[in-house]
Amino acid sequence: MKYVLVSGGVISGIGKASSSGLLLKTTGLKVTAIKIDPYLNVDAGTLGPLEHGECFVLKDGGESDLDLGNYERYLNLNLTNENNITTGKIYKAVIERERKGDYIGRTVQVVPHITDAIQDWIQRVAKIPVDDSGEEPDVCIIELGGTVGDIESMPFVEALTQFRHTVGKGNLVNIHVSYVPIIHGEEKTKPTQHAIKQMRSAGLIPDLIACRCERALDEVTTKKIARSCQVEYEQVLTVRDIETIYQVPLLLEEQGLLDRLREALMLDQLSLPHTMVKKGADLWQLWKKTVVTKPYFEPVNIALVGKYIALPDSYLSVVKALEHSAMRCNRKLNLAWIDAEHLEDATLQSDPTTYHKAWSQLTVASGCICPGGFGGRGVAGMVKAAKWARECKIPYLGICLGMQVAVIEAAQNLCGYKDAASEEFNAHAEHRVVIFMPEGSKEIMGGTMRLGTKTTYFQPGSEWSKLRALYGDVDVMEERHRHRYEVNPDYVEELEKAGLNFIGKDETGKRMEVVELKDHPFFVGVQAHPEFTSRVLAPSPTYLGFVAATIGCLDQVIQEIRQQKQHTDNLMNGVDESVHF
């Protein structure tokens, strides 16, 4: 097993772990990834989105750091809950062993017990198959969250220092990411020099230094960093501002990152099947073709109406899924961020300028998406946005809370229940069209939602559905979930009489999973979070349909999907026909 450790200095959040993994995958290697988060939380499920960004849900239901979403999107993986290591998980595991008596008679300490637990966890998880091959990975990317020097990172830094010696020479490379600020036009190297000095004093040795900067570093700056940090000139890479993050692998490949990794990890000594090498080469060609945007691409204007607009990372996977679909449709995403509260009548009274600006942004957009969230703040504004999209025949996509909002809007304006609400916001409302799930817990918050991949069954008579067609006219679809509340089944019959169509349900037939309007260009609400399974080279069908409807090419996309499915069926039956897309 080979390991690539990506650590950060000066500031966090600028790691290049995903790009390193992609470049290795293009050589035919099987790659996995582990993210280390030094906070004490067991997982990211109880963290606030405005503080930490979105909580990314894994296939097995694990609630993880958003970086695992980056790994899955870039590398087309299905990671597990154990691929996200936190201080809380490590200490919990060690303390449970101590209580069982595994350390009986010994003093349990950070060194060696915590550090050993970290190393054992990495080595065990690195071997778990996470791609479509079902085989043990060849390389594991390890990203150390935060910055080297943080108090909470110290046990992990010590463990990784020991780990380098444990795995031996030629099996681990450390890429340290630093920031080079530009002040009055001058590239300042002192922050990077101090970061590397602190890193070395902690025990980690940088093999490569990736310098984040607004522009390509001057040669004299690169030489200064190499000289001051005791590395060769070729070991210093520049990660400058570029058009999209999907082009970062191209930038690093141009600077020879893959050659440096191949040399340091002695990858030439590995024997790879020809099929894997070809698959990797094809991946690289397709990636370059997909991510290089053309200057003549027309924009697609979409309004995102949400609760956590102050921190865009709160909706990171939603934005990425929209980007994937826009690239697939040869368009450039132009996203208007609208705070749902700004659409409410209360804002009209308190701040008319903000109110009218928000409505102006919404009404000029070609599509509207309302993503997930918790709590009642901003819901009234989201209901107004859903009403506008429904009445004006504007493509609408509701995700989780966004689906519940569409149901609430229909109950209020189509069924005449003006006080219709969710139990989450008004537990005493007469018409609670959204209720708490019976199996949920209101006492224990962590890990008690309906989590992970669940199966949705398309209902008989839904053959007309645009969403079902986008999934290839199948009988079921599988997407990841994260919710505590659901549509009240007692109101389903009345809502359907009013025009809503619950075309997707769970295996019991009592839990509503998908709602769609029939006589509308595209009005879909899903209880799931299909953004979590969207990939750069394989956009989510739900998001692709929404973006295609916004552009006006939904029928063409559906036709292509059906042709592709027919082509796949023919190949399985031994018939090879060419299909043009």
Coordinates of C-alpha atoms in Angstrom, one line a residue:
M1 CA 0.0 0.0 0.0
K2 CA 1.2 3.5 -0.9
Y3 CA 0.2 6.6 1.0
V4 CA 0.0 10.3 0.1
L5 CA -0.4 12.5 3.1
V6 CA -1.7 16.0 2.4
S7 CA -1.2 18.5 5.3
G8 CA -1.9 22.2 5.6
G9 CA -0.1 25.2 7.0
V10 CA -0.9 29.0 7.4
I11 CA -4.6 28.4 6.6
S12 CA -6.8 25.4 6.1
G13 CA -9.3 24.5 3.4
I14 CA -6.9 24.7 0.4
G15 CA -5.8 21.0 0.3
K16 CA -5.2 19.3 -3.0
A17 CA -5.9 15.7 -2.0
S18 CA -8.6 15.1 -4.5
S19 CA -6.4 16.3 -7.4
S20 CA -3.5 14.1 -6.3
G21 CA -5.8 11.1 -6.1
L22 CA -7.2 11.8 -9.6
L23 CA -3.8 12.0 -11.2
L24 CA -2.8 8.7 -9.6
K25 CA -6.0 7.1 -10.8
T26 CA -5.3 8.1 -14.4
T27 CA -2.3 5.8 -14.3
G28 CA -4.5 2.8 -13.6
L29 CA -4.1 2.7 -9.8
K30 CA -7.0 2.1 -7.5
V31 CA -7.2 5.0 -5.1
T32 CA -9.0 5.5 -1.7
A33 CA -9.1 8.4 0.7
I34 CA -9.2 9.2 4.4
K35 CA -9.9 12.6 5.9
I36 CA -8.7 13.3 9.5
D37 CA -10.7 16.0 11.4
P38 CA -9.2 16.8 14.8
Y39 CA -12.4 18.1 16.4
L40 CA -14.0 16.2 19.3
N41 CA -17.3 15.5 17.6
V42 CA -17.8 11.8 16.7
D43 CA -19.0 12.9 13.2
A44 CA -20.2 16.0 11.4
G45 CA -23.9 15.3 11.9
T46 CA -24.3 17.7 14.8
L47 CA -22.1 20.5 13.4
G48 CA -23.8 23.8 12.2
P49 CA -23.7 24.3 8.4
L50 CA -22.9 28.0 8.9
E51 CA -19.8 27.2 10.9
H52 CA -18.5 24.1 9.2
G53 CA -20.2 23.8 5.8
E54 CA -22.5 21.0 4.7
C55 CA -22.6 17.5 6.3
F56 CA -21.9 15.0 3.5
V57 CA -23.9 11.8 3.8
L58 CA -22.1 8.6 2.7
K59 CA -23.7 5.5 1.2
D60 CA -23.7 3.6 4.5
G61 CA -25.3 6.5 6.3
G62 CA -22.2 8.1 7.8
E63 CA -22.4 11.8 8.4
S64 CA -19.0 13.2 7.4
D65 CA -16.9 16.2 6.5
L66 CA -17.6 17.8 3.2
D67 CA -14.1 16.9 1.9
L68 CA -15.3 13.3 1.6
G69 CA -17.7 14.6 -1.0
N70 CA -14.9 16.0 -2.9
Y71 CA -13.1 12.7 -2.9
E72 CA -16.2 10.8 -4.1
R73 CA -16.9 13.4 -6.8
Y74 CA -13.3 13.5 -8.2
L75 CA -12.5 9.8 -7.8
N76 CA -15.9 8.2 -8.3
L77 CA -15.7 6.4 -5.0
N78 CA -18.3 5.2 -2.4
L79 CA -16.5 5.8 0.9
T80 CA -17.5 4.5 4.3
N81 CA -18.2 6.2 7.6
E82 CA -14.7 5.0 8.7
N83 CA -13.0 7.0 6.0
N84 CA -13.6 10.1 8.1
I85 CA -11.4 9.9 11.3
T86 CA -12.2 12.4 14.1
T87 CA -10.7 12.8 17.5
G88 CA -14.1 11.8 18.9
K89 CA -14.1 8.5 17.1
I90 CA -10.5 7.7 18.2
Y91 CA -10.9 8.5 21.8
K92 CA -14.3 6.8 21.9
A93 CA -12.7 3.6 20.6
V94 CA -9.8 3.7 23.0
I95 CA -11.9 4.5 26.0
E96 CA -14.3 1.6 25.1
R97 CA -11.3 -0.7 25.0
E98 CA -10.1 0.5 28.3
R99 CA -13.6 -0.1 29.9
K100 CA -13.6 -3.6 28.4
G101 CA -10.2 -4.3 30.1
D102 CA -8.1 -4.5 27.0
Y103 CA -5.5 -2.3 28.7
I104 CA -5.9 -3.9 32.1
G105 CA -3.0 -3.0 34.4
R106 CA -1.6 -0.3 32.1
T107 CA -1.8 3.4 32.1
V108 CA -3.6 4.5 29.0
Q109 CA -1.9 7.5 27.4
V110 CA -1.9 9.6 24.2
V111 CA 1.4 7.9 23.3
P112 CA 1.3 5.1 22.5
H113 CA -2.4 4.1 22.8
I114 CA -4.1 7.0 20.9
T115 CA -1.3 7.2 18.3
D116 CA -1.4 3.4 17.8
A117 CA -5.1 3.5 17.4
I118 CA -4.8 6.2 14.7
Q119 CA -2.2 4.2 12.8
D120 CA -4.2 1.0 13.1
W121 CA -7.4 2.8 11.8
I122 CA -5.6 4.1 8.8
Q123 CA -4.0 0.8 7.8
R124 CA -7.3 -1.0 8.2
V125 CA -9.5 1.4 6.4
A126 CA -7.0 1.9 3.5
K127 CA -7.7 -1.7 2.5
I128 CA -11.5 -1.4 2.2
P129 CA -12.6 -1.6 -1.5
V130 CA -14.4 1.6 -2.4
D131 CA -14.6 1.6 -6.2
D132 CA -16.5 -0.4 -8.8
S133 CA -13.6 -2.9 -9.1
G134 CA -14.4 -4.3 -5.6
E135 CA -10.6 -4.8 -5.0
E136 CA -8.2 -3.5 -2.4
P137 CA -6.9 0.0 -3.3
D138 CA -3.3 0.5 -4.3
V139 CA -2.9 4.1 -2.9
C140 CA -4.5 5.8 0.0
I141 CA -4.8 9.6 0.1
I142 CA -4.7 10.9 3.7
E143 CA -5.7 14.5 4.3
L144 CA -4.9 16.0 7.7
G145 CA -7.5 18.7 8.4
G146 CA -6.8 22.0 10.1
T147 CA -3.2 23.3 10.2
V148 CA -0.1 21.7 11.6
G149 CA 0.6 23.3 15.0
D150 CA -3.1 23.3 16.2
I151 CA -3.3 21.8 19.7
E152 CA -6.0 19.3 18.6
S153 CA -3.9 18.1 15.7
M154 CA -0.9 17.1 17.8
P155 CA -1.8 13.4 18.4
F156 CA -2.4 12.9 14.7
V157 CA 0.8 14.6 13.7
E158 CA 2.7 12.4 16.1
A159 CA 0.9 9.3 14.8
L160 CA 1.7 10.2 11.2
T161 CA 5.3 10.9 12.0
Q162 CA 5.5 7.3 13.4
F163 CA 3.5 6.0 10.5
R164 CA 6.0 7.2 8.0
H165 CA 8.6 5.0 9.6
T166 CA 6.2 2.1 10.0
V167 CA 5.4 1.9 6.3
G168 CA 9.0 2.4 5.3
K169 CA 10.8 4.4 2.6
G170 CA 9.1 4.7 -0.8
N171 CA 5.6 4.1 0.6
L172 CA 4.6 7.6 1.8
V173 CA 4.8 11.1 0.4
N174 CA 3.9 14.2 2.3
I175 CA 2.5 17.1 0.3
H176 CA 2.3 20.2 2.4
V177 CA -0.1 22.9 1.2
S178 CA 0.7 26.5 2.2
Y179 CA -0.4 30.0 1.2
V180 CA 1.7 32.7 -0.4
P181 CA -0.1 36.1 0.0
I182 CA 0.5 39.0 -2.3
I183 CA 0.9 42.3 -0.5
H184 CA 1.3 45.4 -2.6
G185 CA 2.3 43.3 -5.5
E186 CA 5.0 41.4 -3.6
E187 CA 4.8 37.6 -3.0
K188 CA 5.5 37.0 0.7
T189 CA 7.2 33.7 1.5
K190 CA 7.6 34.1 5.3
P191 CA 4.3 32.4 6.2
T192 CA 5.3 29.3 4.2
Q193 CA 8.8 29.3 5.7
H194 CA 7.5 29.4 9.2
A195 CA 4.9 26.8 8.4
I196 CA 7.5 24.4 7.1
K197 CA 9.7 25.1 10.1
Q198 CA 6.9 24.3 12.5
M199 CA 6.0 21.2 10.5
R200 CA 9.6 19.9 10.7
S201 CA 9.8 20.6 14.4
A202 CA 6.6 18.5 14.9
G203 CA 8.2 15.6 13.1
L204 CA 6.7 15.7 9.6
I205 CA 8.9 16.1 6.6
P206 CA 7.6 17.7 3.4
D207 CA 8.4 15.9 0.2
L208 CA 6.5 18.4 -1.9
I209 CA 5.3 22.0 -1.1
A210 CA 2.1 23.1 -2.9
C211 CA 1.9 26.9 -2.7
R212 CA -1.6 28.5 -3.0
C213 CA -1.4 31.9 -4.6
E214 CA -3.6 34.2 -6.7
R215 CA -1.1 34.0 -9.5
A216 CA 1.7 31.8 -10.7
L217 CA 4.7 32.3 -8.5
D218 CA 7.7 34.1 -9.9
E219 CA 10.8 31.9 -10.4
V220 CA 12.7 33.9 -7.8
T221 CA 10.0 33.2 -5.3
T222 CA 9.9 29.5 -6.0
K223 CA 13.7 29.3 -5.6
K224 CA 13.5 31.3 -2.4
I225 CA 10.9 28.9 -0.9
A226 CA 13.0 25.8 -2.0
R227 CA 16.2 27.2 -0.5
S228 CA 14.5 28.3 2.8
C229 CA 12.6 25.1 3.2
Q230 CA 15.5 22.7 2.3
V231 CA 13.8 21.1 -0.8
E232 CA 14.7 21.0 -4.4
Y233 CA 13.2 23.6 -6.9
E234 CA 11.2 20.8 -8.6
Q235 CA 9.5 20.0 -5.2
V236 CA 7.7 23.4 -5.1
L237 CA 4.4 23.6 -7.0
T238 CA 2.2 26.5 -7.6
V239 CA -1.6 26.3 -7.3
R240 CA -2.8 29.6 -8.8
D241 CA -6.3 30.9 -9.3
I242 CA -7.9 29.2 -12.3
E243 CA -11.4 29.2 -13.9
T244 CA -12.7 26.1 -12.1
I245 CA -11.4 23.8 -9.4
Y246 CA -11.9 20.9 -11.8
Q247 CA -8.9 22.2 -13.8
V248 CA -6.5 21.9 -10.7
P249 CA -5.5 18.4 -11.7
L250 CA -4.5 19.7 -15.2
L251 CA -2.4 22.5 -13.5
L252 CA -0.6 20.1 -11.2
E253 CA 0.0 17.6 -14.0
E254 CA 1.6 20.4 -16.1
Q255 CA 4.0 21.1 -13.2
G256 CA 5.1 17.4 -13.0
L257 CA 3.2 16.3 -9.8
L258 CA 2.6 12.9 -11.2
D259 CA 6.3 12.4 -12.1
R260 CA 7.2 13.5 -8.5
L261 CA 4.8 11.0 -7.0
R262 CA 5.8 8.2 -9.4
E263 CA 9.5 8.7 -8.4
A264 CA 8.9 9.1 -4.6
L265 CA 6.5 6.2 -4.3
M266 CA 8.4 4.0 -6.8
L267 CA 5.2 3.4 -8.7
D268 CA 7.1 2.0 -11.7
Q269 CA 7.8 -1.1 -9.7
L270 CA 4.1 -1.9 -9.5
S271 CA 2.7 -4.2 -12.1
L272 CA -0.7 -3.0 -13.3
P273 CA -3.2 -4.8 -15.6
H274 CA -3.3 -3.4 -19.1
T275 CA -7.1 -2.9 -18.7
M276 CA -6.6 -0.7 -15.7
V277 CA -3.9 1.4 -17.4
K278 CA -6.2 1.9 -20.4
K279 CA -9.1 2.7 -18.1
G280 CA -7.0 5.4 -16.4
A281 CA -5.8 6.9 -19.7
D282 CA -9.4 7.1 -20.9
L283 CA -10.5 8.7 -17.7
W284 CA -7.8 11.4 -18.1
Q285 CA -8.9 12.2 -21.7
L286 CA -12.6 12.4 -20.7
W287 CA -11.7 14.6 -17.7
K288 CA -9.8 17.1 -19.9
K289 CA -12.6 17.1 -22.4
T290 CA -15.3 17.7 -19.8
V291 CA -13.7 20.3 -17.4
V292 CA -12.2 22.7 -19.9
T293 CA -15.0 25.2 -20.4
K294 CA -15.3 27.0 -23.7
P295 CA -15.5 30.8 -23.6
Y296 CA -18.5 30.8 -25.9
F297 CA -20.6 28.7 -23.5
E298 CA -23.9 30.4 -22.7
P299 CA -24.8 30.8 -19.1
V300 CA -27.6 29.0 -17.4
N301 CA -29.2 31.3 -14.7
I302 CA -30.5 29.5 -11.7
A303 CA -31.7 30.9 -8.4
L304 CA -30.8 29.0 -5.2
V305 CA -33.2 30.0 -2.4
G306 CA -31.9 28.8 0.9
K307 CA -31.4 29.3 4.6
Y308 CA -27.6 29.2 4.9
I309 CA -26.6 31.6 2.1
A310 CA -24.0 33.4 4.3
L311 CA -21.7 30.3 3.9
P312 CA -21.9 28.9 0.3
D313 CA -20.1 25.7 1.5
S314 CA -23.3 24.9 3.3
Y315 CA -24.7 23.8 -0.1
L316 CA -21.4 22.6 -1.6
S317 CA -22.7 19.3 -3.0
V318 CA -25.8 21.1 -4.4
V319 CA -23.6 23.6 -6.2
K320 CA -21.3 20.9 -7.5
A321 CA -24.2 18.8 -8.8
L322 CA -25.5 21.9 -10.7
E323 CA -22.0 22.5 -12.1
H324 CA -21.7 18.8 -13.3
S325 CA -25.1 19.1 -15.0
A326 CA -24.2 22.5 -16.6
M327 CA -21.0 21.1 -18.0
R328 CA -22.9 18.1 -19.4
C329 CA -25.3 20.5 -21.2
N330 CA -22.4 22.7 -22.4
R331 CA -23.4 25.6 -20.4
K332 CA -21.8 27.8 -17.7
L333 CA -23.6 27.9 -14.4
N334 CA -24.6 31.3 -13.2
L335 CA -26.0 30.9 -9.7
A336 CA -28.0 33.6 -7.9
W337 CA -27.8 33.2 -4.1
I338 CA -31.0 34.3 -2.5
D339 CA -31.6 34.3 1.3
A340 CA -35.1 32.9 1.7
E341 CA -35.9 35.4 4.5
H342 CA -35.5 38.2 2.0
L343 CA -38.5 37.0 0.0
E344 CA -40.8 37.2 3.0
D345 CA -43.4 39.9 3.7
A346 CA -41.6 40.8 7.0
T347 CA -38.6 41.9 4.9
L348 CA -40.8 44.1 2.7
Q349 CA -41.7 46.0 5.9
S350 CA -38.3 46.2 7.5
D351 CA -36.0 46.5 4.4
P352 CA -37.9 47.1 1.1
T353 CA -34.7 47.4 -0.9
T354 CA -33.4 44.0 0.1
Y355 CA -36.9 42.5 -0.5
H356 CA -37.2 43.8 -4.1
K357 CA -33.6 42.9 -4.9
A358 CA -34.3 39.3 -3.9
W359 CA -37.5 39.1 -5.9
S360 CA -35.8 40.7 -8.9
Q361 CA -33.0 38.0 -8.7
L362 CA -35.6 35.2 -8.5
T363 CA -37.9 36.5 -11.3
V364 CA -35.1 36.8 -13.8
A365 CA -33.8 33.3 -13.2
S366 CA -34.6 30.5 -15.5
G367 CA -34.9 27.9 -12.7
C368 CA -35.3 27.8 -9.0
I369 CA -33.9 25.2 -6.5
C370 CA -34.8 25.0 -2.8
P371 CA -32.3 22.8 -1.0
G372 CA -32.4 21.1 2.4
G373 CA -32.2 22.7 5.9
F374 CA -33.6 22.6 9.4
G375 CA -35.7 24.9 11.4
G376 CA -38.4 27.4 10.5
R377 CA -36.3 30.4 9.6
G378 CA -36.8 31.3 6.0
V379 CA -39.4 28.6 5.2
A380 CA -42.1 31.2 4.4
G381 CA -39.8 32.7 1.8
M382 CA -39.1 29.2 0.3
V383 CA -42.9 28.6 0.1
K384 CA -43.3 31.8 -1.8
A385 CA -40.5 30.8 -4.2
A386 CA -42.2 27.4 -4.8
K387 CA -45.5 29.1 -5.4
W388 CA -43.9 31.5 -8.0
A389 CA -42.2 28.6 -9.8
R390 CA -45.4 26.5 -9.9
E391 CA -47.7 29.3 -11.1
C392 CA -45.2 30.8 -13.6
K393 CA -44.2 27.4 -15.0
I394 CA -40.6 27.9 -14.1
P395 CA -38.5 24.7 -13.5
Y396 CA -38.3 23.9 -9.8
L397 CA -36.3 21.4 -7.8
G398 CA -37.0 20.9 -4.1
I399 CA -34.5 18.9 -2.1
C400 CA -35.5 17.3 1.2
L401 CA -36.9 20.5 2.9
G402 CA -37.5 21.9 -0.6
M403 CA -39.8 19.0 -1.3
Q404 CA -41.7 19.5 2.0
V405 CA -41.9 23.2 1.2
A406 CA -43.6 22.4 -2.2
V407 CA -46.1 20.2 -0.3
I408 CA -46.8 22.9 2.2
E409 CA -47.3 25.4 -0.6
A410 CA -49.8 23.1 -2.4
A411 CA -51.7 22.5 0.9
Q412 CA -52.0 26.2 1.5
N413 CA -52.8 27.4 -2.0
L414 CA -54.4 24.4 -3.8
C415 CA -56.2 22.7 -0.9
G416 CA -57.1 25.9 0.9
Y417 CA -55.4 25.0 4.2
K418 CA -53.9 28.5 4.9
D419 CA -52.3 27.3 8.2
A420 CA -50.7 24.2 6.7
A421 CA -47.2 23.7 8.1
S422 CA -44.6 21.2 9.2
E423 CA -44.6 19.8 12.7
E424 CA -41.0 20.9 12.8
F425 CA -42.0 24.6 12.7
N426 CA -45.4 24.5 14.2
A427 CA -46.2 21.5 16.4
H428 CA -49.7 22.8 17.1
A429 CA -50.9 23.6 13.6
E430 CA -54.2 22.2 12.6
H431 CA -53.0 20.9 9.3
R432 CA -49.6 19.4 9.8
V433 CA -48.9 18.1 6.3
V434 CA -45.3 17.3 7.3
I435 CA -44.7 15.2 10.4
F436 CA -41.9 13.7 12.6
M437 CA -41.0 10.2 11.5
P438 CA -42.3 7.6 14.0
E439 CA -39.0 5.8 14.3
G440 CA -37.0 9.0 15.0
S441 CA -35.6 10.2 18.3
K442 CA -36.1 13.6 19.8
E443 CA -33.8 13.0 22.7
I444 CA -30.6 11.7 20.9
M445 CA -29.6 13.9 18.0
G446 CA -26.4 12.4 16.6
G447 CA -26.9 9.6 14.0
T448 CA -30.7 9.2 14.6
M449 CA -32.0 10.6 11.3
R450 CA -33.0 8.5 8.4
L451 CA -29.6 8.2 6.8
G452 CA -27.8 6.6 3.9
T453 CA -28.9 5.0 0.6
K454 CA -32.6 4.1 0.5
T455 CA -34.7 2.6 -2.3
T456 CA -37.5 4.6 -3.9
Y457 CA -40.2 2.7 -5.9
F458 CA -41.8 4.5 -8.8
Q459 CA -45.5 4.0 -8.6
P460 CA -47.8 2.3 -11.2
G461 CA -49.2 4.9 -13.6
S462 CA -46.1 7.1 -13.3
E463 CA -44.7 6.2 -16.8
W464 CA -45.3 9.9 -17.8
S465 CA -42.9 11.1 -15.2
K466 CA -39.9 13.2 -16.4
L467 CA -37.9 12.2 -13.4
R468 CA -38.5 8.5 -14.0
A469 CA -37.4 8.9 -17.6
L470 CA -34.2 10.6 -16.4
Y471 CA -33.4 7.5 -14.5
G472 CA -33.9 5.3 -17.6
D473 CA -37.6 4.4 -17.1
V474 CA -36.6 2.1 -14.2
D475 CA -38.9 0.8 -11.5
V476 CA -36.7 1.9 -8.6
M477 CA -34.0 4.5 -7.8
E478 CA -31.5 4.6 -5.0
E479 CA -30.4 7.9 -3.4
R480 CA -29.0 9.0 -0.1
H481 CA -31.2 10.5 2.6
R482 CA -30.9 12.7 5.7
H483 CA -34.1 13.7 7.3
R484 CA -36.3 13.5 10.4
Y485 CA -39.6 14.7 9.0
E486 CA -41.8 13.3 6.2
V487 CA -45.0 14.1 4.3
N488 CA -48.0 13.2 6.4
P489 CA -49.7 10.2 4.6
D490 CA -53.1 11.3 5.9
Y491 CA -53.0 14.2 3.5
V492 CA -51.7 12.4 0.4
E493 CA -55.0 11.6 -1.2
E494 CA -56.3 15.2 -0.9
L495 CA -53.0 16.6 -2.2
E496 CA -53.1 14.3 -5.2
K497 CA -56.6 15.4 -5.9
A498 CA -55.3 19.0 -5.9
G499 CA -52.7 18.2 -8.6
L500 CA -49.6 16.9 -6.8
N501 CA -48.4 13.4 -7.9
F502 CA -46.5 11.3 -5.4
I503 CA -44.8 9.2 -8.0
G504 CA -42.2 7.7 -5.7
K505 CA -42.6 6.0 -2.4
D506 CA -40.6 3.8 0.0
E507 CA -41.0 0.0 0.3
T508 CA -44.0 0.4 2.6
G509 CA -45.9 2.7 0.2
K510 CA -46.6 5.0 3.1
R511 CA -43.5 7.3 3.0
M512 CA -43.5 9.8 0.2
E513 CA -40.2 10.1 -1.7
V514 CA -40.9 12.0 -4.9
V515 CA -43.5 14.6 -5.8
E516 CA -44.0 15.9 -9.4
L517 CA -46.4 18.0 -11.3
K518 CA -47.6 16.6 -14.6
D519 CA -48.5 19.7 -16.6
H520 CA -45.3 21.7 -15.8
P521 CA -42.0 22.0 -17.6
F522 CA -40.2 20.5 -14.5
F523 CA -41.6 20.7 -11.0
V524 CA -40.0 18.0 -8.9
G525 CA -39.5 17.5 -5.2
V526 CA -37.4 14.6 -3.7
Q527 CA -37.0 13.6 -0.1
A528 CA -33.5 12.3 -0.9
H529 CA -30.3 14.2 -1.5
P530 CA -29.3 13.2 -5.1
E531 CA -26.5 15.7 -5.0
F532 CA -24.4 13.3 -2.9
T533 CA -24.1 10.8 -5.8
S534 CA -23.5 13.3 -8.5
R535 CA -20.0 13.0 -10.2
V536 CA -18.0 15.2 -12.4
L537 CA -18.3 12.8 -15.3
A538 CA -21.7 11.3 -14.3
P539 CA -24.1 14.0 -13.2
S540 CA -27.1 13.2 -11.0
P541 CA -30.1 12.4 -13.2
T542 CA -32.3 14.6 -10.9
Y543 CA -30.1 17.6 -11.3
L544 CA -29.4 17.0 -14.9
G545 CA -33.1 17.0 -15.6
F546 CA -33.6 20.2 -13.7
V547 CA -30.7 22.0 -15.5
A548 CA -31.8 20.7 -18.9
A549 CA -35.4 21.9 -18.3
T550 CA -34.0 25.3 -17.3
I551 CA -32.1 25.4 -20.6
G552 CA -34.9 24.0 -22.6
C553 CA -33.3 20.7 -23.7
L554 CA -34.9 18.3 -21.4
D555 CA -36.6 16.2 -24.1
Q556 CA -33.2 15.8 -25.9
V557 CA -31.5 14.7 -22.7
I558 CA -34.2 12.2 -21.9
Q559 CA -33.9 10.8 -25.5
E560 CA -30.1 10.5 -25.1
I561 CA -30.5 8.6 -21.8
R562 CA -33.0 6.2 -23.4
Q563 CA -30.6 5.7 -26.3
Q564 CA -27.7 5.0 -23.9
K565 CA -29.8 2.5 -21.9
Q566 CA -30.8 0.8 -25.2
H567 CA -27.1 0.7 -26.2
T568 CA -26.1 -0.8 -22.8
D569 CA -28.9 -3.4 -23.0
N570 CA -27.7 -4.4 -26.5
L571 CA -24.1 -4.8 -25.3
M572 CA -25.4 -7.1 -22.5
N573 CA -27.2 -9.1 -25.1
G574 CA -24.1 -9.3 -27.3
V575 CA -25.3 -6.7 -29.8
D576 CA -23.0 -3.7 -30.4
E577 CA -24.6 -0.6 -32.0
S578 CA -23.1 2.8 -32.2
V579 CA -25.1 5.6 -30.5
H580 CA -24.4 9.3 -31.2
F581 CA -24.9 11.8 -28.5

